[in-house]
């Protein structure tokens, strides 16, 4: 049904302004612009039907349009017609694009119509980050977007959240890496209490002048935004300094975004093992599954006292669960086939966003969204910067990068290595181990094993030998000294014809990794 035929166009809900495009046979959302006239057709009135001409301004007529194929019969006056059902294959062609907010990547549903897309572009705020990011978006390359959620208060009812008068610190942070082939993506959470060095950063002032904000060492990551006038470009530079990964662009939003976005999609499903009653965040949830939106959704992503050890790292896990659920909700057919939800979501997301000026145009946002749409949601991996407690503190309040594990994670992202494939490979390896453990097992007394120290503290091999001989019944065992090279974890290696002995030994030591090989370090011989 052509909803523009009902009353004034300015009074019509955008979600109802779907019209049939006779050239494509598809329904599109078209809004009537106020002058000047756009390429999108304006609303029809009774005038053209009666005179064959239509009027756009007093004293000015437009020639009649060429005849089109007959349209479906209009419904009786006072009744809303039912929109013809679209074919499923065409329903997925609705324009989608993406923004970000409060630690989650936000799928913003756009709709057809140049005028409306320009309207959405006007909702988005931009920041010039200079050389901190990329000058343009390239569709044929891997890219990194830094998602920043600030503790700045905006919106009605948010007076009780965050620091009063806060300029907006980097409260929640996710570096989203999208693979070059779009087969996968990695969302790397960066703890706000991570101790980092903030480099000098150039910022653009309101009058257009440049100002360099001096850097500082050994401070929390969240101070990379807001303090001393630091902008999102300073946060981007801090990420590059800390991880070696340069963000190409950023998307930033504050507390109010969580409320408006979750309301736009009619709530997000979450699950908690135990009932929650947190007086500080005002979060109350029963055990099991619940749907949260608005104030309750904001409380869910902000609470630190309802889960784990009440720290920021446990809050990050909660936010990652929330983000995964939100993305599934936005990609669901229930959302994508509802014009009303699409419009609400587009309005909420764009009003919540601040982005770098390089991606602030509607065409660029559309391009980013179309690239993100190619990534299967099941192949988005959520992880966190590997950290350890700050050794300089007696009372543990902050963390530092785990130098034994952090560089490997950062290198995987820089080299565009799929975390999804790595996890799948780990699962395959575990399945292979489980398969090898099935079958006949020798009696413990028939197992012959040589124990070697592969890098553990001195005396570890002898301790293991004592366990095998006195508790496990593996009497035919010996201490073979040190292994030729350091081994990352205890490993049981065996020759193919010794599988029955290996299974018996693995049953006594369920934490072992088992590998079938003739090169034995801890092995049946």
Coordinates of C-alpha atoms in Angstrom, one line a residue:
X1 CA 0.0 0.0 0.0
X2 CA 1.2 3.5 -0.8
X3 CA 1.1 5.1 2.7
X4 CA 1.9 8.5 1.3
X5 CA -1.7 8.8 0.0
X6 CA -3.0 9.1 3.6
X7 CA -2.9 12.7 4.8
X8 CA 0.1 15.0 4.9
X9 CA 3.4 13.4 4.3
X10 CA 5.1 15.2 7.2
X11 CA 2.6 13.5 9.6
X12 CA 3.2 9.9 8.4
X13 CA 5.3 7.4 10.3
X14 CA 8.4 6.7 8.1
X15 CA 8.0 3.0 8.8
X16 CA 4.7 3.1 6.8
X17 CA 6.0 5.0 3.8
X18 CA 6.8 1.9 1.6
X19 CA 5.9 2.2 -2.0
X20 CA 6.2 -0.3 -5.0
X21 CA 9.0 0.5 -7.4
X22 CA 7.5 -0.6 -10.8
X23 CA 11.0 -0.9 -12.3
X24 CA 12.3 -3.4 -9.8
X25 CA 9.1 -4.9 -8.4
X26 CA 10.3 -4.2 -4.9
X27 CA 9.0 -2.1 -2.0
X28 CA 11.1 0.9 -1.0
X29 CA 10.8 3.5 1.8
X30 CA 10.4 7.0 0.3
X31 CA 10.0 10.2 2.3
X32 CA 8.7 13.4 0.7
X33 CA 11.4 16.1 1.0
X34 CA 10.7 19.7 1.8
X35 CA 12.1 21.9 -1.0
X36 CA 14.3 21.5 -2.9
X37 CA 12.8 18.4 -4.6
X38 CA 15.0 15.3 -4.4
X39 CA 15.3 12.3 -6.7
X40 CA 12.9 10.5 -4.5
X41 CA 9.2 10.9 -5.7
X42 CA 7.0 13.0 -3.5
X43 CA 3.5 12.1 -2.3
X44 CA 0.6 11.9 -4.6
X45 CA -2.6 13.8 -4.0
X46 CA -6.0 13.8 -5.5
X47 CA -5.0 16.7 -7.8
X48 CA -3.0 14.7 -10.3
X49 CA -5.7 12.0 -10.5
X50 CA -8.3 14.7 -11.4
X51 CA -6.2 16.9 -13.8
X52 CA -3.4 14.8 -15.0
X53 CA -0.9 17.3 -13.7
X54 CA 0.6 17.8 -10.2
X55 CA 1.5 21.0 -8.4
X56 CA 4.7 21.5 -6.4
X57 CA 4.4 25.2 -5.5
X58 CA 1.9 28.0 -6.1
X59 CA 1.7 28.8 -9.8
X60 CA 4.1 26.1 -10.8
X61 CA 3.0 22.9 -12.5
X62 CA 5.0 19.8 -13.4
X63 CA 4.2 17.8 -16.6
X64 CA 2.3 14.6 -16.1
X65 CA 4.3 11.4 -15.6
X66 CA 4.3 8.6 -18.1
X67 CA 1.7 5.9 -17.5
X68 CA 2.8 3.1 -15.3
X69 CA 1.5 -0.4 -14.9
X70 CA -1.7 -0.6 -12.9
X71 CA -1.2 -0.6 -9.1
X72 CA -3.1 -2.9 -6.7
X73 CA -6.6 -1.7 -5.9
X74 CA -6.6 0.8 -3.0
X75 CA -8.3 -0.3 0.2
X76 CA -11.7 1.1 1.2
X77 CA -11.6 4.6 3.0
X78 CA -10.7 4.4 6.7
X79 CA -9.1 1.0 6.4
X80 CA -5.4 0.2 6.2
X81 CA -4.5 -2.1 3.4
X82 CA -2.2 -5.1 3.9
X83 CA 1.2 -4.7 2.3
X84 CA 1.7 -7.4 -0.3
X85 CA 4.0 -10.1 0.9
X86 CA 7.6 -9.8 -0.4
X87 CA 9.6 -12.8 -1.7
X88 CA 12.1 -14.0 0.9
X89 CA 15.0 -13.6 -1.5
X90 CA 14.3 -9.9 -1.9
X91 CA 13.6 -9.2 1.7
X92 CA 17.3 -9.4 2.4
X93 CA 18.1 -6.5 0.1
X94 CA 17.1 -3.9 2.7
X95 CA 20.1 -1.6 3.1
X96 CA 22.1 -2.2 6.3
X97 CA 24.9 -0.3 7.9
X98 CA 26.7 -0.4 11.2
X99 CA 27.7 1.9 14.1
X100 CA 28.9 1.3 17.6
X101 CA 28.0 2.0 21.2
X102 CA 28.9 1.2 24.8
X103 CA 31.2 -1.7 24.1
X104 CA 29.2 -3.3 21.4
X105 CA 29.2 -3.1 17.7
X106 CA 25.8 -1.8 16.7
X107 CA 24.0 -2.9 13.5
X108 CA 22.2 0.2 12.3
X109 CA 19.4 -0.7 9.8
X110 CA 19.2 1.9 7.0
X111 CA 16.4 2.1 4.5
X112 CA 16.1 3.1 0.9
X113 CA 15.7 6.8 -0.1
X114 CA 18.5 9.3 -0.5
X115 CA 16.7 12.0 1.5
X116 CA 16.3 9.8 4.5
X117 CA 19.9 8.6 4.4
X118 CA 21.1 12.2 4.4
X119 CA 18.8 12.8 7.4
X120 CA 20.5 9.9 9.2
X121 CA 23.9 11.4 8.3
X122 CA 22.9 14.6 9.9
X123 CA 22.3 12.7 13.2
X124 CA 26.0 11.6 13.4
X125 CA 28.6 13.8 15.1
X126 CA 32.2 13.7 13.8
X127 CA 35.7 14.3 15.2
X128 CA 38.8 15.1 13.2
X129 CA 41.5 12.7 14.5
X130 CA 44.1 13.7 12.0
X131 CA 46.8 11.1 11.4
X132 CA 45.6 8.9 14.3
X133 CA 43.4 7.0 11.8
X134 CA 43.1 6.4 8.1
X135 CA 42.1 9.2 5.8
X136 CA 39.5 7.0 4.0
X137 CA 37.7 3.7 4.1
X138 CA 38.9 1.0 1.7
X139 CA 36.5 -1.8 0.9
X140 CA 39.1 -4.3 -0.3
X141 CA 41.3 -4.4 2.8
X142 CA 41.2 -5.6 6.4
X143 CA 40.2 -2.8 8.8
X144 CA 40.1 -1.9 12.5
X145 CA 37.4 0.1 14.2
X146 CA 37.8 1.2 17.8
X147 CA 34.5 1.1 19.6
X148 CA 34.4 3.5 22.6
X149 CA 31.8 3.7 25.3
X150 CA 32.2 6.7 27.5
X151 CA 30.9 7.5 31.0
X152 CA 29.6 10.9 29.9
X153 CA 26.0 11.6 30.9
X154 CA 23.5 12.5 28.2
X155 CA 19.8 11.9 27.9
X156 CA 17.0 12.1 30.4
X157 CA 17.4 9.9 33.5
X158 CA 21.1 9.4 33.3
X159 CA 22.1 11.9 36.1
X160 CA 22.9 9.0 38.5
X161 CA 25.4 7.3 36.2
X162 CA 29.1 8.0 35.8
X163 CA 31.2 10.7 37.3
X164 CA 29.4 14.0 37.7
X165 CA 30.6 16.5 35.2
X166 CA 32.8 13.9 33.5
X167 CA 34.1 15.0 30.1
X168 CA 33.7 11.3 29.0
X169 CA 36.4 8.8 29.8
X170 CA 37.1 5.6 27.7
X171 CA 34.9 3.5 30.0
X172 CA 34.4 0.5 27.7
X173 CA 36.6 -0.2 24.7
X174 CA 36.6 -2.8 21.9
X175 CA 38.9 -3.0 19.0
X176 CA 37.0 -4.6 16.1
X177 CA 39.2 -6.2 13.5
X178 CA 37.5 -7.3 10.3
X179 CA 39.4 -9.8 8.1
X180 CA 40.4 -8.9 4.6
X181 CA 38.3 -11.7 3.1
X182 CA 35.4 -10.9 5.5
X183 CA 35.2 -14.5 6.6
X184 CA 35.7 -13.5 10.3
X185 CA 36.1 -10.7 12.8
X186 CA 37.7 -10.3 16.2
X187 CA 36.4 -8.1 18.9
X188 CA 39.2 -7.3 21.4
X189 CA 38.2 -5.8 24.7
X190 CA 40.6 -3.4 26.3
X191 CA 40.2 -3.1 30.1
X192 CA 39.7 0.5 31.2
X193 CA 42.0 -0.2 34.2
X194 CA 44.9 -1.4 32.0
X195 CA 48.1 0.6 32.8
X196 CA 49.4 2.2 29.6
X197 CA 51.6 5.0 28.3
X198 CA 49.5 7.7 26.6
X199 CA 51.5 9.4 23.8
X200 CA 51.4 13.0 22.8
X201 CA 48.4 13.6 20.6
X202 CA 47.4 16.4 18.3
X203 CA 43.7 17.5 18.7
X204 CA 41.6 19.9 16.6
X205 CA 39.9 22.6 18.6
X206 CA 36.5 24.1 18.0
X207 CA 38.0 27.1 16.1
X208 CA 39.9 24.7 13.8
X209 CA 43.3 25.3 15.4
X210 CA 45.6 22.4 16.4
X211 CA 46.7 21.7 20.0
X212 CA 49.1 19.0 21.2
X213 CA 48.1 17.3 24.4
X214 CA 51.2 16.1 26.3
X215 CA 51.4 12.3 26.9
X216 CA 51.9 10.6 30.2
X217 CA 53.2 7.2 31.5
X218 CA 51.8 4.6 33.8
X219 CA 48.2 5.6 33.9
X220 CA 44.8 3.9 33.3
X221 CA 43.7 3.4 29.7
X222 CA 40.4 5.3 30.4
X223 CA 42.4 8.5 30.9
X224 CA 43.3 8.5 27.2
X225 CA 39.9 10.2 26.6
X226 CA 38.5 13.3 28.3
X227 CA 41.5 14.2 30.5
X228 CA 43.1 17.5 29.5
X229 CA 40.9 17.7 26.5
X230 CA 42.0 14.4 24.9
X231 CA 39.7 13.3 22.1
X232 CA 39.1 9.9 20.5
X233 CA 42.2 10.4 18.4
X234 CA 44.3 10.2 21.6
X235 CA 42.6 6.9 22.5
X236 CA 43.4 5.6 19.1
X237 CA 47.0 6.5 19.5
X238 CA 47.1 4.9 22.9
X239 CA 45.8 1.6 21.4
X240 CA 48.5 1.7 18.7
X241 CA 51.1 2.4 21.4
X242 CA 49.9 -0.4 23.6
X243 CA 49.2 -3.2 21.1
X244 CA 51.0 -2.2 17.9
X245 CA 47.7 -2.3 16.1
X246 CA 46.6 1.0 14.5
X247 CA 42.9 1.6 14.5
X248 CA 41.6 2.9 11.1
X249 CA 38.5 4.5 12.5
X250 CA 36.5 5.0 15.7
X251 CA 32.8 4.9 16.8
X252 CA 31.9 6.4 20.1
X253 CA 28.7 6.7 22.2
X254 CA 27.7 7.2 25.8
X255 CA 25.3 5.7 28.4
X256 CA 22.1 6.8 26.7
X257 CA 22.9 4.7 23.6
X258 CA 22.4 1.4 25.5
X259 CA 18.9 2.5 26.5
X260 CA 17.8 3.8 23.1
X261 CA 19.2 0.9 21.1
X262 CA 17.9 -1.9 23.2
X263 CA 14.5 -0.3 23.2
X264 CA 14.6 0.0 19.4
X265 CA 14.9 -3.7 19.1
X266 CA 12.4 -4.6 21.8
X267 CA 15.0 -5.9 24.2
X268 CA 18.0 -8.2 24.3
X269 CA 18.1 -11.7 25.7
X270 CA 20.6 -12.4 28.5
X271 CA 21.2 -15.3 30.8
X272 CA 22.6 -15.4 34.3
X273 CA 23.3 -18.5 36.4
X274 CA 22.2 -17.1 39.7
X275 CA 19.6 -14.4 40.5
X276 CA 21.0 -10.9 40.6
X277 CA 20.0 -8.1 43.0
X278 CA 22.7 -5.3 42.8
X279 CA 21.7 -2.2 44.8
X280 CA 24.5 -0.2 43.2
X281 CA 23.5 -0.6 39.6
X282 CA 19.8 -1.4 40.5
X283 CA 20.0 -4.5 38.4
X284 CA 17.5 -7.2 39.4
X285 CA 17.2 -10.4 37.4
X286 CA 16.0 -13.9 38.1
X287 CA 18.2 -16.9 37.5
X288 CA 18.1 -18.1 33.9
X289 CA 17.1 -16.2 30.7
X290 CA 15.7 -12.7 30.8
X291 CA 15.1 -9.9 28.3
X292 CA 16.6 -6.5 29.2
X293 CA 16.1 -3.1 27.6
X294 CA 16.3 0.6 28.5
X295 CA 17.4 1.2 32.1
X296 CA 17.7 -2.5 32.8
X297 CA 20.0 -3.0 29.9
X298 CA 22.2 -0.2 31.0
X299 CA 22.4 -1.6 34.5
X300 CA 23.3 -5.0 33.0
X301 CA 26.4 -3.7 31.0
X302 CA 27.5 -1.4 33.9
X303 CA 27.3 -3.7 36.9
X304 CA 30.5 -4.9 38.5
X305 CA 29.2 -6.2 41.8
X306 CA 26.9 -8.9 40.5
X307 CA 29.3 -11.2 38.8
X308 CA 32.6 -13.0 39.5
X309 CA 35.1 -11.1 41.6
X310 CA 33.3 -7.8 41.1
X311 CA 36.0 -6.4 38.9
X312 CA 36.2 -4.8 35.4
X313 CA 37.4 -8.1 33.8
X314 CA 34.3 -9.9 34.8
X315 CA 32.2 -6.9 33.6
X316 CA 33.9 -7.2 30.2
X317 CA 32.7 -10.9 30.0
X318 CA 29.2 -9.7 30.7
X319 CA 29.4 -7.0 28.1
X320 CA 30.7 -9.5 25.5
X321 CA 27.7 -11.8 26.2
X322 CA 25.4 -8.8 25.8
X323 CA 27.0 -7.7 22.6
X324 CA 26.7 -11.2 21.0
X325 CA 23.1 -11.3 22.0
X326 CA 22.4 -7.8 20.6
X327 CA 24.1 -8.6 17.3
X328 CA 22.0 -11.8 16.9
X329 CA 18.8 -9.8 17.7
X330 CA 19.7 -7.1 15.1
X331 CA 20.5 -9.7 12.4
X332 CA 17.3 -11.7 13.1
X333 CA 14.5 -11.9 10.6
X334 CA 12.2 -10.3 13.2
X335 CA 14.2 -7.1 13.1
X336 CA 15.2 -7.0 9.4
X337 CA 11.7 -7.5 8.1
X338 CA 10.1 -4.9 10.3
X339 CA 10.1 -1.4 8.8
X340 CA 9.2 0.1 12.2
X341 CA 12.1 -1.5 14.0
X342 CA 14.5 -0.6 11.2
X343 CA 13.6 3.0 11.3
X344 CA 13.8 3.1 15.2
X345 CA 17.1 1.4 15.2
X346 CA 18.6 3.7 12.5
X347 CA 17.4 6.8 14.3
X348 CA 18.7 5.6 17.7
X349 CA 22.1 4.5 16.5
X350 CA 22.9 7.5 14.4
X351 CA 21.9 9.9 17.2
X352 CA 24.1 8.0 19.6
X353 CA 27.2 8.0 17.4
X354 CA 30.3 10.1 17.1
X355 CA 32.7 8.9 14.5
X356 CA 35.9 10.2 12.8
X357 CA 35.4 12.6 10.0
X358 CA 36.7 10.1 7.4
X359 CA 33.7 7.9 7.8
X360 CA 31.1 10.5 8.7
X361 CA 29.4 10.6 5.2
X362 CA 26.4 8.5 4.5
X363 CA 28.1 6.8 1.5
X364 CA 31.1 5.7 3.6
X365 CA 28.9 4.4 6.5
X366 CA 26.9 2.4 4.0
X367 CA 30.1 0.9 2.5
X368 CA 31.3 -0.1 6.0
X369 CA 28.0 -1.7 6.8
X370 CA 27.9 -3.7 3.6
X371 CA 31.4 -5.0 4.3
X372 CA 30.4 -5.9 7.9
X373 CA 27.3 -7.6 6.7
X374 CA 29.5 -10.1 4.9
X375 CA 31.0 -11.4 8.1
X376 CA 29.0 -14.4 9.5
X377 CA 28.0 -13.6 13.1
X378 CA 29.1 -17.1 14.2
X379 CA 32.6 -16.2 13.1
X380 CA 32.9 -13.1 15.3
X381 CA 35.3 -14.0 18.2
X382 CA 35.2 -12.0 21.4
X383 CA 38.4 -11.9 23.4
X384 CA 40.2 -9.6 25.9
X385 CA 43.7 -8.3 26.1
X386 CA 45.7 -10.8 28.1
X387 CA 46.5 -9.2 31.4
X388 CA 48.0 -9.9 34.9
X389 CA 47.6 -8.0 38.1
X390 CA 49.8 -4.9 38.4
X391 CA 52.9 -6.1 40.3
X392 CA 53.5 -2.6 41.5
X393 CA 50.4 -2.6 43.6
X394 CA 49.8 -4.2 47.0
X395 CA 46.1 -3.7 46.8
X396 CA 45.2 -5.0 43.3
X397 CA 43.2 -2.4 41.4
X398 CA 44.8 -2.2 37.9
X399 CA 46.3 -4.6 35.4
X400 CA 49.1 -4.7 32.9
X401 CA 49.6 -6.6 29.6
X402 CA 50.7 -10.2 30.1
X403 CA 53.9 -10.2 28.1
X404 CA 53.8 -14.0 27.8
X405 CA 50.5 -14.0 26.0
X406 CA 49.6 -10.5 24.8
X407 CA 52.1 -10.2 21.9
X408 CA 50.8 -13.4 20.4
X409 CA 47.2 -12.1 20.4
X410 CA 48.3 -8.7 19.0
X411 CA 50.3 -10.4 16.2
X412 CA 47.4 -12.5 15.2
X413 CA 45.2 -9.4 14.7
X414 CA 48.0 -7.5 12.9
X415 CA 48.6 -10.5 10.6
X416 CA 44.9 -11.0 9.9
X417 CA 44.9 -14.5 11.4
X418 CA 41.4 -15.9 12.1
X419 CA 40.7 -16.5 15.8
X420 CA 37.7 -18.5 14.6
X421 CA 39.9 -21.0 12.7
X422 CA 42.3 -21.2 15.6
X423 CA 39.5 -22.1 18.0
X424 CA 38.1 -24.6 15.5
X425 CA 41.5 -26.2 15.2
X426 CA 41.7 -26.5 19.0
X427 CA 38.3 -28.2 19.0
X428 CA 39.5 -30.6 16.3
X429 CA 42.6 -31.4 18.3
X430 CA 40.6 -32.1 21.4
X431 CA 38.3 -34.3 19.5
X432 CA 41.3 -36.2 18.0
X433 CA 42.7 -36.7 21.5
X434 CA 39.4 -38.0 22.8
X435 CA 39.2 -40.4 19.8
X436 CA 42.7 -41.7 20.5
X437 CA 41.7 -42.4 24.1
X438 CA 39.0 -44.8 23.0
X439 CA 40.0 -48.5 22.8
X440 CA 41.8 -51.1 24.7
X441 CA 43.9 -50.2 27.7
X442 CA 46.8 -52.1 29.2
X443 CA 47.0 -52.9 32.9
X444 CA 49.1 -50.3 34.8
X445 CA 51.7 -52.8 35.6
X446 CA 52.3 -53.5 31.9
X447 CA 52.9 -49.8 31.0
X448 CA 56.6 -48.9 30.5
X449 CA 57.2 -45.1 30.7
X450 CA 60.2 -42.8 30.8
X451 CA 59.6 -39.4 32.5
X452 CA 61.5 -36.4 31.3
X453 CA 61.5 -32.8 32.5
X454 CA 60.6 -30.5 29.6
X455 CA 61.2 -27.1 31.4
X456 CA 59.3 -27.5 34.7
X457 CA 61.1 -26.6 38.0
X458 CA 63.9 -28.9 39.1
X459 CA 62.6 -32.1 40.7
X460 CA 59.3 -32.2 38.9
X461 CA 60.1 -35.3 36.9
X462 CA 61.0 -37.2 40.1
X463 CA 57.7 -36.1 41.7
X464 CA 55.8 -37.4 38.7
X465 CA 57.7 -40.6 38.8
X466 CA 56.9 -41.1 42.5
X467 CA 53.2 -40.6 41.8
X468 CA 53.2 -43.1 39.0
X469 CA 55.0 -45.8 41.0
X470 CA 53.3 -45.4 44.4
X471 CA 49.7 -44.3 43.5
X472 CA 49.1 -45.1 39.8
X473 CA 50.6 -48.6 39.9
X474 CA 52.9 -47.9 36.9
X475 CA 55.9 -49.7 38.4
X476 CA 57.9 -50.0 35.1
X477 CA 58.7 -46.3 35.0
X478 CA 62.0 -44.4 35.2
X479 CA 63.4 -40.8 35.4
X480 CA 65.1 -40.0 32.1
X481 CA 66.4 -36.6 33.1
X482 CA 65.8 -33.4 31.1
X483 CA 64.1 -33.3 27.7
X484 CA 66.1 -31.8 24.8
X485 CA 63.9 -28.7 24.6
X486 CA 61.3 -26.8 26.7
X487 CA 57.8 -28.2 26.4
X488 CA 54.8 -25.8 27.0
X489 CA 52.7 -28.3 28.7
X490 CA 52.9 -31.9 30.0
X491 CA 52.7 -34.2 27.0
X492 CA 52.3 -38.0 26.6
X493 CA 53.9 -39.2 23.4
X494 CA 53.8 -42.8 22.2
X495 CA 54.5 -45.0 19.2
X496 CA 51.5 -46.3 17.2
X497 CA 51.9 -49.9 18.6
X498 CA 51.9 -48.6 22.2
X499 CA 48.4 -47.0 22.1
X500 CA 47.0 -49.4 24.7
X501 CA 49.7 -48.4 27.1
X502 CA 49.2 -44.7 26.4
X503 CA 45.5 -45.0 27.0
X504 CA 46.1 -46.6 30.4
X505 CA 48.6 -43.9 31.4
X506 CA 46.3 -41.1 30.1
X507 CA 43.5 -42.4 32.2
X508 CA 45.7 -41.9 35.3
X509 CA 46.7 -38.4 34.1
X510 CA 43.6 -36.8 32.5
X511 CA 45.3 -33.4 32.1
X512 CA 47.8 -34.8 29.5
X513 CA 47.9 -33.9 25.8
X514 CA 48.4 -37.2 23.9
X515 CA 50.3 -37.3 20.6
X516 CA 51.0 -40.4 18.6
X517 CA 54.7 -40.2 17.7
X518 CA 58.0 -42.0 17.9
X519 CA 59.8 -38.9 19.2
X520 CA 59.0 -39.4 22.9
X521 CA 59.7 -37.1 25.8
X522 CA 57.1 -38.4 28.3
X523 CA 56.2 -41.6 26.7
X524 CA 55.4 -45.3 26.8
X525 CA 58.5 -47.3 25.7

